[in-house]
Short mmCIF file of C-alpha atoms in Angstrom, two decimals:
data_model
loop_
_atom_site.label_atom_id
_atom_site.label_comp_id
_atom_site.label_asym_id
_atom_site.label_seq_id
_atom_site.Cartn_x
_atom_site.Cartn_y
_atom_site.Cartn_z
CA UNK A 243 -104.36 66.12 -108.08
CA UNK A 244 -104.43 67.15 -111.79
CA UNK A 245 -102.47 70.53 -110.93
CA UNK A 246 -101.33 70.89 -115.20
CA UNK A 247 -105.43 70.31 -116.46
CA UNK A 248 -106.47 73.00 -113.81
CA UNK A 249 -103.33 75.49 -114.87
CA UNK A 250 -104.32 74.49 -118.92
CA UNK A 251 -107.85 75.25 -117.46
CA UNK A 252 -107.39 78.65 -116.63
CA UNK A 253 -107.45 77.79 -112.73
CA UNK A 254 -105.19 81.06 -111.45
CA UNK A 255 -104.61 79.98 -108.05
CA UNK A 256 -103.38 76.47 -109.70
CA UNK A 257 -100.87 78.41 -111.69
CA UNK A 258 -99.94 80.59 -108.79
CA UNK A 259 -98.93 77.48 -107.22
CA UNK A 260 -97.20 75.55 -109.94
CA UNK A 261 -94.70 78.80 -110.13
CA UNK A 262 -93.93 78.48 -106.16
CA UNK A 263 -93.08 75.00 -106.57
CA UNK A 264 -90.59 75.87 -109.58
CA UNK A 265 -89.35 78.57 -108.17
CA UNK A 266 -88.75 76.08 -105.15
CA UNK A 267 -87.53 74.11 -107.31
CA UNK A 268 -89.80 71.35 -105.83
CA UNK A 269 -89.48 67.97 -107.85
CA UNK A 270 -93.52 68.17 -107.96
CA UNK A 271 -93.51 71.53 -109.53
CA UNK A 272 -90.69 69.83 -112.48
CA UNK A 273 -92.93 66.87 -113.08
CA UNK A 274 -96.47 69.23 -113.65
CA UNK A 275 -93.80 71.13 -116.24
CA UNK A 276 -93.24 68.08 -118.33
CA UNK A 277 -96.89 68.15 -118.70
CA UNK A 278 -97.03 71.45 -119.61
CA UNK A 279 -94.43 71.97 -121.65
CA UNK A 280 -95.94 71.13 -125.23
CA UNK A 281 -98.18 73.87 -124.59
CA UNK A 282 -95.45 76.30 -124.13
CA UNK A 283 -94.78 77.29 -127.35
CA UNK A 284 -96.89 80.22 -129.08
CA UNK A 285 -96.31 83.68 -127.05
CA UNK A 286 -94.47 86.84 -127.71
CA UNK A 287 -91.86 87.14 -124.92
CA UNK A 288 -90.59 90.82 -124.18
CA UNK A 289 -87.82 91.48 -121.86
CA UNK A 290 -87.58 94.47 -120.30
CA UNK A 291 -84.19 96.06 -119.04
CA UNK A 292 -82.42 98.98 -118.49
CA UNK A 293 -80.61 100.60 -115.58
CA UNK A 294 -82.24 101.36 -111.70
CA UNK A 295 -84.70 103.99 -112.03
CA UNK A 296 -85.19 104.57 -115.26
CA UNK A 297 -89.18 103.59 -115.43
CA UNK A 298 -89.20 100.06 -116.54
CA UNK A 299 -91.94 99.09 -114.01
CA UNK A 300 -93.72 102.28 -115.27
CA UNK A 301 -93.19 101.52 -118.79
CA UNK A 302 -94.29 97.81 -118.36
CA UNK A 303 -97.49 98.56 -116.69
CA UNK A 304 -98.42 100.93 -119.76
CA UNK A 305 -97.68 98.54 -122.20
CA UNK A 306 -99.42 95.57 -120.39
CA UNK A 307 -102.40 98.22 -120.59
CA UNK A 308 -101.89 98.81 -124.19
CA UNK A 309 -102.08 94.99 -125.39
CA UNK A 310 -105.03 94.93 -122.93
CA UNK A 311 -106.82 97.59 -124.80
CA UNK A 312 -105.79 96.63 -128.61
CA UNK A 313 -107.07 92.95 -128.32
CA UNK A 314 -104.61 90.79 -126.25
CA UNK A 315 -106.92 88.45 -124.25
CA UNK A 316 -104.27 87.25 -121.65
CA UNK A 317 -100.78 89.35 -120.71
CA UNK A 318 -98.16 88.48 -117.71
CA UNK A 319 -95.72 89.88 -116.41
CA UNK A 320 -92.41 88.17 -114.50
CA UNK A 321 -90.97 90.82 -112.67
CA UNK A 322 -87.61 90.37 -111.43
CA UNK A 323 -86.09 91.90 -108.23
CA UNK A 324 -82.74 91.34 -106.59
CA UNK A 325 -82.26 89.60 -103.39
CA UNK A 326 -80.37 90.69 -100.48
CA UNK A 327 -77.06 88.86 -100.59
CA UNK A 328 -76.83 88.85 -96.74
CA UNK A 329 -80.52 88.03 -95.39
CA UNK A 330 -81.49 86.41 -98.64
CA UNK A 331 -84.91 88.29 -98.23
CA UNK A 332 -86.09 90.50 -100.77
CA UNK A 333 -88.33 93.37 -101.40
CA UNK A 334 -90.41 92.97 -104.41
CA UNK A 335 -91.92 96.67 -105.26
CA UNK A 336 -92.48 96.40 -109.31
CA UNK A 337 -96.46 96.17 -108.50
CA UNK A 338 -96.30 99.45 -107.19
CA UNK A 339 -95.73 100.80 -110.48
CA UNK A 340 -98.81 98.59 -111.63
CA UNK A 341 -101.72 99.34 -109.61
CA UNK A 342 -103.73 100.23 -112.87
CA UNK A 343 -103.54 96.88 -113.86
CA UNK A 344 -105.28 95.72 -110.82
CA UNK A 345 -108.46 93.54 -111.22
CA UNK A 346 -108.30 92.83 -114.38
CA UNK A 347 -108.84 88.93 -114.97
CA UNK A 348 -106.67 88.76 -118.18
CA UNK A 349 -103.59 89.91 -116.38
CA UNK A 350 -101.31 88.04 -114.10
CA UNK A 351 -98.49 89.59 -112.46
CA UNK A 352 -95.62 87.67 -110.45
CA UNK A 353 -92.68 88.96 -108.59
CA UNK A 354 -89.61 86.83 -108.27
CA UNK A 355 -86.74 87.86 -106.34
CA UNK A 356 -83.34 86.61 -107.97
CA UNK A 357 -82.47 84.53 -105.52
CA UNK A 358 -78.18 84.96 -106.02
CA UNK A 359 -78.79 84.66 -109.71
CA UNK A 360 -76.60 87.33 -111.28
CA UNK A 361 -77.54 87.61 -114.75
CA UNK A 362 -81.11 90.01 -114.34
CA UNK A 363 -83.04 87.30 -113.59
CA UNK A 364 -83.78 84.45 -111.69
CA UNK A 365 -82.78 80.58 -112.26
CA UNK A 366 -86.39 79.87 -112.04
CA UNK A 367 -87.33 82.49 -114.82
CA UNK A 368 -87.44 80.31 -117.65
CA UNK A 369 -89.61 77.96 -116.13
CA UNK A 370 -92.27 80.65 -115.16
CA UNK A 371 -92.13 81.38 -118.55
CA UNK A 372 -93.33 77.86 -119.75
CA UNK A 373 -95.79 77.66 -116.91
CA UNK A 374 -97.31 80.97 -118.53
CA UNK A 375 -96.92 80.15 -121.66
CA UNK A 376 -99.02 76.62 -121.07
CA UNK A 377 -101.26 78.63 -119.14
CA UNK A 378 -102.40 80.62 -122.29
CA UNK A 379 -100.87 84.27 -121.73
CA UNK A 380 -99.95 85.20 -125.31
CA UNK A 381 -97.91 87.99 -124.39
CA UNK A 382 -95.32 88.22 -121.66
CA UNK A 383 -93.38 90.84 -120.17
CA UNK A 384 -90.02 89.98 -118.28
CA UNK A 385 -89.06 92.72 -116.04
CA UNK A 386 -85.31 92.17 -114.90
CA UNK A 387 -83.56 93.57 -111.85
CA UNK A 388 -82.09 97.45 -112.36
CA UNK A 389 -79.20 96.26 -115.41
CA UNK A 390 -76.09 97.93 -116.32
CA UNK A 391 -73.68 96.00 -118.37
CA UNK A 392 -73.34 92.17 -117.72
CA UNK A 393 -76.91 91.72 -116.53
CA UNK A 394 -77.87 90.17 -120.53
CA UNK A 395 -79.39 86.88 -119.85
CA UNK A 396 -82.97 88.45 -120.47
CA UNK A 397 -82.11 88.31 -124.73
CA UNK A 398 -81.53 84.67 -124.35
CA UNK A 399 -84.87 84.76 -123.22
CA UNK A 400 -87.19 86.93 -124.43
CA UNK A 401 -88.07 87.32 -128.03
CA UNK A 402 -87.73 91.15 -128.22
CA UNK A 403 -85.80 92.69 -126.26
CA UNK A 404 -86.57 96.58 -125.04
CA UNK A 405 -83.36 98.08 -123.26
CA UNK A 406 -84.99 101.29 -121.13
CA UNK A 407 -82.59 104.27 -121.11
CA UNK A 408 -83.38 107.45 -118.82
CA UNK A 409 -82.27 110.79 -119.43
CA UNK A 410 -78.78 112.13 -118.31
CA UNK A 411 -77.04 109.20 -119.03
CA UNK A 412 -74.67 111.54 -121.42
CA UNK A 413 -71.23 109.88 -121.34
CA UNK A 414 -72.23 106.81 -119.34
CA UNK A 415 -74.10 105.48 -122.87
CA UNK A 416 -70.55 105.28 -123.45
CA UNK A 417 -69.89 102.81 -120.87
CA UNK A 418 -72.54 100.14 -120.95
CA UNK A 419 -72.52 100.23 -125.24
CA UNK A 420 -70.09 97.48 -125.00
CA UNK A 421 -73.23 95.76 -122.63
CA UNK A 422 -76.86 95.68 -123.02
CA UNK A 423 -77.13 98.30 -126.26
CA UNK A 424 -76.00 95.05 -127.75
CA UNK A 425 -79.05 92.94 -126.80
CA UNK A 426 -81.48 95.83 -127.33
CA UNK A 427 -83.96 95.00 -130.23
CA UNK A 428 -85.80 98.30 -129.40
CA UNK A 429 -84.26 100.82 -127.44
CA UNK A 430 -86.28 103.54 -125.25
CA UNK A 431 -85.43 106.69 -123.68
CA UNK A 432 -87.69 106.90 -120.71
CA UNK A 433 -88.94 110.26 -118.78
CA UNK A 434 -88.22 111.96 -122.21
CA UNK A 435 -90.22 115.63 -120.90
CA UNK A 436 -86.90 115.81 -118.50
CA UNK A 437 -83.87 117.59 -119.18
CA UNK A 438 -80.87 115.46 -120.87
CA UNK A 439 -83.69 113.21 -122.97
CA UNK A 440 -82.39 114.36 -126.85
CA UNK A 441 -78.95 114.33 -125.15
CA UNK A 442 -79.34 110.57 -124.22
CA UNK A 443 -80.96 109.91 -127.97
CA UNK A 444 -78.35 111.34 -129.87
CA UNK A 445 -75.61 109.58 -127.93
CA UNK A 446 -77.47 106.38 -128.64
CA UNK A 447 -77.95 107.29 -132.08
CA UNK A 448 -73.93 107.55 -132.07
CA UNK A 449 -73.38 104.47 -130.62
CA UNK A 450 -75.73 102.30 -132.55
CA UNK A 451 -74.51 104.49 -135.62
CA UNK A 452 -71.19 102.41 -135.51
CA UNK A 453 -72.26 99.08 -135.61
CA UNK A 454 -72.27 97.34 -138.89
CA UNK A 455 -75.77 95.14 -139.86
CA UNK A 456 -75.94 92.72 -142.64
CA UNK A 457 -78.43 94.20 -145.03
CA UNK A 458 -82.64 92.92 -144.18
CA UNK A 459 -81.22 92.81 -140.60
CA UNK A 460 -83.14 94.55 -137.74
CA UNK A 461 -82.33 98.17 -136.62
CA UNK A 462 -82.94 98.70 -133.42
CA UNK A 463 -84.87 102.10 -133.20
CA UNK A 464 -84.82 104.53 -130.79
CA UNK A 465 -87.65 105.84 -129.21
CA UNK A 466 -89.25 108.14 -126.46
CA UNK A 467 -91.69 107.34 -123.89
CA UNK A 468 -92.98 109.47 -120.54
CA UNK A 469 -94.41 106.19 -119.10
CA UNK A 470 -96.14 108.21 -116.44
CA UNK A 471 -98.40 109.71 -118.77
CA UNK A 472 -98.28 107.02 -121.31
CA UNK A 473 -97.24 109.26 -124.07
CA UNK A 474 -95.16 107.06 -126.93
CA UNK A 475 -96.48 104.07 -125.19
CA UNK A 476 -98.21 103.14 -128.50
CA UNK A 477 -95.26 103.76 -131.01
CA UNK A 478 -92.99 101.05 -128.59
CA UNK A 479 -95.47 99.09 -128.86
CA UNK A 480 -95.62 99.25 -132.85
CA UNK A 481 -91.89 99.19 -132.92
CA UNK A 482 -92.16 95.84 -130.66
CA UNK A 483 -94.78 94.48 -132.90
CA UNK A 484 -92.87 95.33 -136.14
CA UNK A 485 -90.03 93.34 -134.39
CA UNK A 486 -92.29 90.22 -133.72
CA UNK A 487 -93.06 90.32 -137.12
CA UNK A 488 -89.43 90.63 -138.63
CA UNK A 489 -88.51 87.35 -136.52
CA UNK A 490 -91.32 85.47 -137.98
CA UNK A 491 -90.73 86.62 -141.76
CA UNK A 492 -86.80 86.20 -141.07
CA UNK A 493 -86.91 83.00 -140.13
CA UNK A 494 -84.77 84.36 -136.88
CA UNK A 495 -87.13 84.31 -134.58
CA UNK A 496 -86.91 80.17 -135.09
CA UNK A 497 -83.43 80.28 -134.84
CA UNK A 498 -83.40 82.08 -131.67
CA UNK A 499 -86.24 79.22 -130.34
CA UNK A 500 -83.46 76.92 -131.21
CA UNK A 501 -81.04 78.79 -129.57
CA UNK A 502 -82.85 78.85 -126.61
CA UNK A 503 -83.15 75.67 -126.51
CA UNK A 504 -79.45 75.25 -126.62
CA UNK A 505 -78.80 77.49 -123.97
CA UNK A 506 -81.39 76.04 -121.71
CA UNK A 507 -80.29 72.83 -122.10
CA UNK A 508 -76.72 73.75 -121.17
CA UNK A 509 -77.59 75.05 -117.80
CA UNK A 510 -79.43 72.95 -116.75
CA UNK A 511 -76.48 70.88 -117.47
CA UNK A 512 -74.58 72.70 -115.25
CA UNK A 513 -76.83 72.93 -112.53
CA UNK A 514 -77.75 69.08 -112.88
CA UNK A 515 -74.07 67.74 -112.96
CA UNK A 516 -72.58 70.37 -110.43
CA UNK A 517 -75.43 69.32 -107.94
CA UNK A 518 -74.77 65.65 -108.63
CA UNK A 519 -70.98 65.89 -108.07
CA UNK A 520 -71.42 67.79 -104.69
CA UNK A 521 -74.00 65.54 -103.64
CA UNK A 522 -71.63 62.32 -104.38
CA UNK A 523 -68.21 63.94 -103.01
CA UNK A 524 -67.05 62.32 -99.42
CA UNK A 525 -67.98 64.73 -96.76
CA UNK A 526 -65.41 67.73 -96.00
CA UNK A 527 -63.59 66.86 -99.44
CA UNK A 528 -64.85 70.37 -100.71
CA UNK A 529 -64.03 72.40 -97.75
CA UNK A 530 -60.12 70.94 -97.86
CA UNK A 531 -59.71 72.19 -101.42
CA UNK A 532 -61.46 75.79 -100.19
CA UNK A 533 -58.48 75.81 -97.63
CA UNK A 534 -56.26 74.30 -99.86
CA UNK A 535 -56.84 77.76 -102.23
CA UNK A 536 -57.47 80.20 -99.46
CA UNK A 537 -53.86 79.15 -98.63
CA UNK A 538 -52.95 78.81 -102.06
CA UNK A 539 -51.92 75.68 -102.03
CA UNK A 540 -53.34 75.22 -105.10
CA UNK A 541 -55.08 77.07 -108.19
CA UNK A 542 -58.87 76.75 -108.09
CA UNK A 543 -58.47 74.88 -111.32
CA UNK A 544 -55.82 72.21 -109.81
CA UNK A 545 -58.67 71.68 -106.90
CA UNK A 546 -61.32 71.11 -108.91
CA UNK A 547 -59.34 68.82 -111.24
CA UNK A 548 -58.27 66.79 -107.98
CA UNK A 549 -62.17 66.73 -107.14
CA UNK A 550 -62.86 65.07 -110.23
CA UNK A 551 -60.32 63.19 -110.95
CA UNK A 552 -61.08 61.21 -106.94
CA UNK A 553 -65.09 60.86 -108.24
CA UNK A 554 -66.12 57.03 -107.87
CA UNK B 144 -83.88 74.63 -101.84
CA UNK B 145 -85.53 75.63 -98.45
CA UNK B 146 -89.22 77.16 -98.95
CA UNK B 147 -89.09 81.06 -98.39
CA UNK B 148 -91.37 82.48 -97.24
CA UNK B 149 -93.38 84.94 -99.19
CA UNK B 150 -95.22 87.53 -97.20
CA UNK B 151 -97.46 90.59 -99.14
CA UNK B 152 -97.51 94.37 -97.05
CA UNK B 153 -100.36 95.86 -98.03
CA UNK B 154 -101.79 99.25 -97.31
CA UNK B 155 -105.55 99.00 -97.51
CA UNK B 156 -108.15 102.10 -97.73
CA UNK B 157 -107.35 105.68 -97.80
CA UNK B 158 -104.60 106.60 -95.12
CA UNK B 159 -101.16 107.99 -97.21
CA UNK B 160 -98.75 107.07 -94.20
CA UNK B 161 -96.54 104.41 -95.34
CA UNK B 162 -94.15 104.46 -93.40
CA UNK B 163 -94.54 102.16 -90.71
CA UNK B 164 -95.37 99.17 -93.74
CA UNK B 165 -91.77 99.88 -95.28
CA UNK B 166 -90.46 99.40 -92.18
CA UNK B 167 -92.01 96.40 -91.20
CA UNK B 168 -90.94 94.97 -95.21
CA UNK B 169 -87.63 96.04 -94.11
CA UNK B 170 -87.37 93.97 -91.30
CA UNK B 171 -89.12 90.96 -92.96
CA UNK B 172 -86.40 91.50 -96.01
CA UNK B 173 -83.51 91.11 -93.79
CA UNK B 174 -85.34 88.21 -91.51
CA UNK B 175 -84.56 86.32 -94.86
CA UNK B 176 -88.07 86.80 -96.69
CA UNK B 177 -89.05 87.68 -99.61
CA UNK B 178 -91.45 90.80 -99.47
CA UNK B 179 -93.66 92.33 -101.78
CA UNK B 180 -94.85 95.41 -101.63
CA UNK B 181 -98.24 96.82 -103.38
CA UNK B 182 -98.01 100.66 -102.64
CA UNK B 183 -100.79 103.03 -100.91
CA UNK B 184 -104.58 102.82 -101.41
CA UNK B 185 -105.29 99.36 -102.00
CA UNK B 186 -108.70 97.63 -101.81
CA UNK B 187 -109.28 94.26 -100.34
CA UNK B 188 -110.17 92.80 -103.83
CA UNK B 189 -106.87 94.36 -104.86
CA UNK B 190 -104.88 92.94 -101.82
CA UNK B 191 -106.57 89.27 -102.39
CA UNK B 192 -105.89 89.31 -106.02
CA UNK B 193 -102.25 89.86 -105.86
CA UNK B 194 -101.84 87.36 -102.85
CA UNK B 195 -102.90 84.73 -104.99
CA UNK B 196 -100.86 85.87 -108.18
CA UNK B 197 -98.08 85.90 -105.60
CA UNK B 198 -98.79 83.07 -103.49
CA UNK B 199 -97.97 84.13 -100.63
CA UNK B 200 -98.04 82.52 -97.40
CA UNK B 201 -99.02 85.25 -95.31
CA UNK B 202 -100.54 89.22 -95.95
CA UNK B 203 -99.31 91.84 -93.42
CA UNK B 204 -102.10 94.57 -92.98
CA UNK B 205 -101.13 98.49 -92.23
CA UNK B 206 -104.36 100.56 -91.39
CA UNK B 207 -104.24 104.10 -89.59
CA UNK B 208 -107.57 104.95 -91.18
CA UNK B 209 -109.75 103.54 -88.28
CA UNK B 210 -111.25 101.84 -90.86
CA UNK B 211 -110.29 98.42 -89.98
CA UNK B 212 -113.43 96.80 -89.12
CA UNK B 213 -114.59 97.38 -92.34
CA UNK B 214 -111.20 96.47 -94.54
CA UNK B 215 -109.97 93.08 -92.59
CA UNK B 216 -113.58 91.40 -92.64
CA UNK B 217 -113.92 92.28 -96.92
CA UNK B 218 -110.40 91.43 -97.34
CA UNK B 219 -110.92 87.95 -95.03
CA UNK B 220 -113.90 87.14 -97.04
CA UNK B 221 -112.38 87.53 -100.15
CA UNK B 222 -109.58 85.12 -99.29
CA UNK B 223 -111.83 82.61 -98.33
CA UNK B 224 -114.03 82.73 -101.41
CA UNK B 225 -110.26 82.53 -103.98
CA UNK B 226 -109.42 79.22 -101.88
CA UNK B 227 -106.73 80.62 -99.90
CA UNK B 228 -108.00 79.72 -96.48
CA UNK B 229 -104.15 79.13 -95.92
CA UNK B 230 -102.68 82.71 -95.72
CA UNK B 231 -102.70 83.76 -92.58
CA UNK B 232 -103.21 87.78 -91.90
CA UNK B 233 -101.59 89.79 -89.60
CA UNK B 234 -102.72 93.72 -88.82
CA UNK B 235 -100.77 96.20 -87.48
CA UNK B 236 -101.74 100.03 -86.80
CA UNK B 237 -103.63 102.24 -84.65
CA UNK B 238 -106.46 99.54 -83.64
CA UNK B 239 -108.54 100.03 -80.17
CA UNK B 240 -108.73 97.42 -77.73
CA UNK B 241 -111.73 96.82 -77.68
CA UNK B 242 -111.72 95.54 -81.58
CA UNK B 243 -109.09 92.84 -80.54
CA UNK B 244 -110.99 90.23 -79.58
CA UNK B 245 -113.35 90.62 -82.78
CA UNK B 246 -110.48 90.97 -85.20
CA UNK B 247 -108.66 87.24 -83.58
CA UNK B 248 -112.08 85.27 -83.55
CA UNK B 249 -112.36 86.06 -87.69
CA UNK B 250 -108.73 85.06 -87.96
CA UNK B 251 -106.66 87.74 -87.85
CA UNK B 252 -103.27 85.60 -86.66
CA UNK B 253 -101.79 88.92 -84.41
CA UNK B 254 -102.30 92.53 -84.38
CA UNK B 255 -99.25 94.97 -83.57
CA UNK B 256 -99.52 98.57 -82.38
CA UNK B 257 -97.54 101.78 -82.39
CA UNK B 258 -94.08 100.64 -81.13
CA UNK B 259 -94.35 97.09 -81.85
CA UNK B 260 -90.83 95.18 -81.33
CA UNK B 261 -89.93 94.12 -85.12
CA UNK B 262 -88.55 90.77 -83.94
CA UNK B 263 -92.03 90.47 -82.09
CA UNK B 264 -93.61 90.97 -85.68
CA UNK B 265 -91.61 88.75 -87.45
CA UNK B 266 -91.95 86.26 -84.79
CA UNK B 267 -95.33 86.46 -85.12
CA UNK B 268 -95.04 86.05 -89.40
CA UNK B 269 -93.23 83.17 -88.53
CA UNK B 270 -95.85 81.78 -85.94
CA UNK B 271 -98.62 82.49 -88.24
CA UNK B 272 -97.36 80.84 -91.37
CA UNK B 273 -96.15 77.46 -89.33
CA UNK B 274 -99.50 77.33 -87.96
CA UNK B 275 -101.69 77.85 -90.49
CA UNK B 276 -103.44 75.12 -92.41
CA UNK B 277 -100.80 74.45 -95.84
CA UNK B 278 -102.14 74.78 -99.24
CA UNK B 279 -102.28 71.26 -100.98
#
């Protein structure tokens, strides 16, 4: 079958598949990932994220563009949308926003709907990452769902992080500083020719103003883009590079590898043993202990302790 | 996990009426799959290219151009030469009788008018994907 030589081979519709299967996570999908995995280690990863509207898809698709144009031989994009919680469908529109990149054979776009996952992404994410990585795209945009505060799993992620701001936002900057400002390693105001733009810098200014930085740490800057017409497009994308470089002469950006390593590891801990446990549980056990804290019975903490403490 | 199925609306050639193809994505989205949308004024190299980026198991066609005949065959043959033989493609639109017949025989799985029933089309999705040749 040889699925991982035709992915390392550059085989597109190979790698198209590969990601179905993880996102599925289908066991065949896991075992072509352990084969790719020692590949997956040199790329720039750039997460993307910033509230609903504000022009991340927009942005992206000028950026992709930019690395395109200065060099970059192969860019992706993982562009994250949320599913419905009700049907479980989704509607993935990011490419909309990225019809100039169509045709070109040294991009590859996929949309991933988040499939419950709450954090901006999906649980699958990661592993598209690797897959693209192995595959030989050296630069990678993560586009997460429309984030306000908690939605922060993209940092763990990503190398750089670019929080989007739009215009307007006024005292609201107030509200989410406590929440993504924090992860932003570059920040942008988007749609900067409308009204509200300098308002929406200075506040961030004010914000990031109060936070105390070791000395030689990164400063996030804050910049201006009108994505629509590509205007700043190149100065994020200097301010992005600048940060790629400050990991590598830091020494942080190893230490967030490590961290991500960490961090993967963990959940998939999670997910491993909290599958396992339901799996081995006597059928019906789980739903008593629902009823037993619908009717509170007990604390959700005494059923799960009864749970495990009854495990063979 | 239970496969989802993946479904691309596309709008193909030169008509700017979308809004029968957001509908249809609507109804697909809360039929539990997972839609993605490409926008206006795509070509059939366009609407190939991201099927496989997406992999998709099925493309859903909107054309009010009259243009069909020319669109669905390019679009078909483009399919075919990428290796996904296995998406099926389903038109919908203002297409004349008569062009039926020719559409079905070069694989078009079904082909909706004006005032299609929405569970008819995602029947039909459905259908189409279960009984089309899976990708290895």
């Amino acid at each position: 079958m040889g699925l991982a030589e035709d992915v390392l081979a550059g085989d597109r519709l190979a790698l198209a598949r590969l990601l179905t299967r993880l996102e599925d996570e289908d066991s065949r999908g896991e075992a072509v990932l352990a084969e790719l995995y020692p590949h997956a280690r040199h790329a720039h990863r750039i997460g993307v994220t910033g509230p609903p509207g504000t022009g991340k898809s927009t942005l992206v698709n000028q950026a992709v563009r930019w690395c395109r144009q200065n060099g970059m031989e192969r860019v992706a994009v993982i562009a994250v949308d949320p599913s419905s919680p009700f049907s479980g469908g989704a509607i993935l529109g990011d490419r909309i926003r990225m019809r100039d990149l169509a045709g070109d054979p040294g991009i590859f776009i996929r949309s991933m709907a988040s499939r419950g996952a709450l954090g901006g992404l999906a649980r699958g994410t990661a592993a598209f990452v690797d897959a693209l990585i192995a595959a030989g795209y050296e630069r990678l945009f993560i586009e997460t769902v429309g984030a306000g505060q908690a939605e922060v799993d993209v940092a763990r992620m990503a190398d750089t992080t670019v929080v989007v701001e739009g215009p307007g936002m006024g005292d609201e900057i107030q509200a989410i500083k406590a929440g993504i400002l924090e992860i932003a390693d570059v920040l942008v105001v988007n749609k900067a020719d409308l009204p509200g733009a300098q308002a929406a810098v200075q506040a961030l200014h004010a914000s990031l103003g109060l936070a105390k930085r070791p000395a030689g740490s990164w400063s996030p800057p804050i910049l201006t883009t009108i994505a629509e017409s590509g205007e700043g497009i190149e100065a994020l994308m200097e301010a992005v590079n600048r940060h790629r470089d400050h990991l590598h002469d830091s020494g942080e950006g190893e230490a967030r590898d490590r961290a991500r390593a960490a961090t993967r590891l963990e959940m998939e801990l999670h997910h491993c043993l909290a599958e396992r446990f339901r799996r081995e549980l006597a059928d019906g056990r789980f739903e008593d202990e629902v009823q037993a804290v619908f009717e509170r019975r007990k604390t959700p903490a005494q059923a799960a302790a009864d749970l495990i403490g009854e495990r063979p | 996990m239970a496969k989802k199925l993946r479904v691309l609306i596309a709008k193909p050639g030169l008509d700017g009426h979308d809004r029968g193809a957001k509908v249809i994505a609507r109804s697909l989205r809360d039929a539990g799959m997972e839609v993605i949308y490409t926008g206006l004024r795509q070509t059939p190299e366009m609407i190939a290219e991201a099927a496989l980026q997406e992999d998709v198991d099925a493309v859903g066609l909107s054309v009010l151009s009259g243009a069909h005949m020319a669109l669905v065959p390019r679009l078909l043959e483009k399919l075919r030469g990428q290796g996904q033989d296995h998406v099926a493609v389903l038109l919908g639109g203002i297409i004349p009788d008569e062009d039926i017949p020719l559409l079905k025989e070069m694989g078009v799985a079904a082909i909706f008018g004006p005032g299609a029933n929405t569970e008819a089309i995602i029947r039909a999705f459905q259908e189409a994907v279960a009984a089309s040749p899976k990708a290895v």
